[in-house]
Tab-separated table of C-alpha atoms in Angstrom:
chain	number	residue	atom	x	y	z
A	95	UNK	CA	-1.590	-17.673	9.734
A	96	UNK	CA	-2.071	-14.506	7.739
A	97	UNK	CA	1.044	-12.880	6.353
A	98	UNK	CA	1.785	-9.839	4.240
A	99	UNK	CA	5.263	-9.139	2.937
A	100	UNK	CA	6.224	-5.930	1.182
A	101	UNK	CA	9.115	-5.739	-1.241
A	102	UNK	CA	10.507	-3.387	-3.837
A	103	UNK	CA	11.614	-0.522	-1.664
A	104	UNK	CA	15.029	1.070	-1.842
A	105	UNK	CA	16.988	4.185	-2.671
A	106	UNK	CA	15.953	6.121	-5.777
A	107	UNK	CA	16.829	9.523	-7.168
A	108	UNK	CA	14.229	12.273	-7.402
A	109	UNK	CA	12.100	11.764	-10.480
A	110	UNK	CA	12.645	8.028	-10.389
A	111	UNK	CA	10.211	5.160	-10.021
A	112	UNK	CA	9.705	2.157	-7.812
A	113	UNK	CA	7.173	-0.643	-7.787
A	114	UNK	CA	6.219	-2.044	-4.416
A	115	UNK	CA	4.712	-5.491	-4.065
A	116	UNK	CA	2.681	-6.959	-1.220
A	117	UNK	CA	2.603	-10.740	-1.231
A	118	UNK	CA	-0.116	-12.202	0.967
A	119	UNK	CA	-0.939	-15.637	2.323
A	120	UNK	CA	-3.084	-17.297	4.947
A	121	UNK	CA	-6.332	-15.472	4.186
A	122	UNK	CA	-8.664	-14.852	1.245
A	123	UNK	CA	-6.989	-11.801	-0.215
A	124	UNK	CA	-9.676	-11.338	-2.873
A	125	UNK	CA	-12.226	-10.498	-0.161
A	126	UNK	CA	-10.111	-7.758	1.420
A	127	UNK	CA	-9.710	-4.086	0.614
A	128	UNK	CA	-6.055	-3.316	-0.110
A	129	UNK	CA	-4.424	-0.267	1.410
A	130	UNK	CA	-0.974	1.223	1.111
A	131	UNK	CA	0.124	3.444	3.983
A	132	UNK	CA	3.345	5.282	4.611
A	133	UNK	CA	5.043	6.759	7.648
A	134	UNK	CA	7.802	9.318	7.409
A	135	UNK	CA	10.129	10.038	10.345
A	136	UNK	CA	8.352	12.138	12.958
A	137	UNK	CA	5.013	11.937	11.168
A	138	UNK	CA	1.859	9.911	11.580
A	139	UNK	CA	1.079	6.970	9.347
A	140	UNK	CA	-1.076	8.078	6.438
A	141	UNK	CA	-3.121	6.389	3.764
A	142	UNK	CA	-1.494	6.607	0.351
A	143	UNK	CA	-3.910	4.554	-1.736
A	144	UNK	CA	-6.771	2.120	-1.456
A	145	UNK	CA	-8.300	-0.435	-3.795
A	146	UNK	CA	-11.547	-2.321	-3.246
A	147	UNK	CA	-11.525	-6.098	-3.112
A	148	UNK	CA	-12.765	-6.469	-6.680
A	149	UNK	CA	-10.383	-3.799	-7.932
A	150	UNK	CA	-13.214	-1.628	-9.196
A	151	UNK	CA	-12.723	1.448	-7.036
A	152	UNK	CA	-9.614	3.271	-5.910
A	153	UNK	CA	-8.636	6.184	-3.699
A	154	UNK	CA	-5.442	8.211	-3.684
A	155	UNK	CA	-4.142	10.796	-1.289
A	156	UNK	CA	-3.873	14.195	-2.952
A	157	UNK	CA	-0.117	14.161	-2.465
A	158	UNK	CA	0.324	11.131	-4.740
A	159	UNK	CA	-2.565	11.500	-7.182
A	160	UNK	CA	-1.374	11.253	-10.755
A	161	UNK	CA	1.986	9.772	-9.729
A	162	UNK	CA	1.120	6.545	-7.886
A	163	UNK	CA	-1.014	3.651	-9.117
A	164	UNK	CA	-2.414	0.926	-6.917
A	165	UNK	CA	-3.273	-2.448	-8.398
A	166	UNK	CA	-3.871	-6.021	-7.372
A	167	UNK	CA	-3.761	-9.518	-8.774
A	168	UNK	CA	-6.235	-11.583	-6.779
A	169	UNK	CA	-5.175	-14.749	-8.567
A	170	UNK	CA	-1.643	-14.227	-7.236
A	171	UNK	CA	-2.789	-12.847	-3.853
A	172	UNK	CA	-0.576	-9.834	-4.415
A	173	UNK	CA	-1.000	-6.091	-4.315
A	174	UNK	CA	1.153	-3.459	-5.964
A	175	UNK	CA	1.976	0.207	-5.746
A	176	UNK	CA	3.622	1.782	-8.780
A	177	UNK	CA	5.319	5.017	-7.765
A	178	UNK	CA	6.499	7.467	-10.425
A	179	UNK	CA	8.003	10.944	-10.318
A	180	UNK	CA	9.219	10.376	-6.786
A	181	UNK	CA	10.275	13.312	-4.651
A	182	UNK	CA	12.161	13.469	-1.346
A	183	UNK	CA	8.787	14.062	0.334
A	184	UNK	CA	7.857	10.491	-0.600
A	185	UNK	CA	10.606	9.132	1.650
A	186	UNK	CA	8.948	6.883	4.218
A	187	UNK	CA	8.357	3.327	5.303
A	188	UNK	CA	5.551	1.947	3.149
A	189	UNK	CA	3.134	-0.603	4.576
A	190	UNK	CA	0.491	-2.712	2.934
A	191	UNK	CA	-2.691	-3.442	4.834
A	192	UNK	CA	-5.621	-5.695	4.015
A	193	UNK	CA	-8.999	-4.980	5.576
A	194	UNK	CA	-12.173	-7.041	5.530
A	195	UNK	CA	-15.224	-4.817	5.559
A	196	UNK	CA	-18.772	-5.688	6.612
A	197	UNK	CA	-21.516	-3.075	6.518
A	198	UNK	CA	-18.936	-0.320	6.749
A	199	UNK	CA	-17.083	-1.850	9.691
A	200	UNK	CA	-13.587	-3.270	9.651
A	201	UNK	CA	-13.963	-6.831	10.885
A	202	UNK	CA	-10.446	-8.040	10.123
A	203	UNK	CA	-7.135	-6.388	9.304
A	204	UNK	CA	-3.623	-7.546	8.536
A	205	UNK	CA	-0.408	-5.525	8.199
A	206	UNK	CA	2.930	-6.074	6.587
A	207	UNK	CA	6.191	-5.060	8.269
A	208	UNK	CA	6.935	-2.303	5.811
A	209	UNK	CA	9.555	-1.485	3.224
A	210	UNK	CA	11.769	1.582	3.260
A	211	UNK	CA	11.600	3.997	0.340
A	212	UNK	CA	14.242	6.706	0.257
A	213	UNK	CA	14.238	9.386	-2.421
A	214	UNK	CA	17.524	11.251	-2.492
A	215	UNK	CA	20.178	12.441	-4.872
């Protein structure tokens, strides 16, 4: 049974940093594209960052570019999101998502339950 479990969220002051982890099991993580999404209260879930299965290509939303870094350790079946220079606008529940792609189509997808990140003084 596939599982994803986020950790590392919490309360941080503006300008601070957090590192989120996404521990996976039950599927071949190294074959899946890793996504981090977030959903703030009253807003739609949005893509924050994406990393290809081999770790060779990445994408960042404009709002986090230069501040967040996505990474993965396929040997440990774990993904990461390093978040620096956090602002209150980064407050949200952060979700990791693993997608298996085939010819441009999503053929499989797994979600974690999310971890709360709150940026406040």
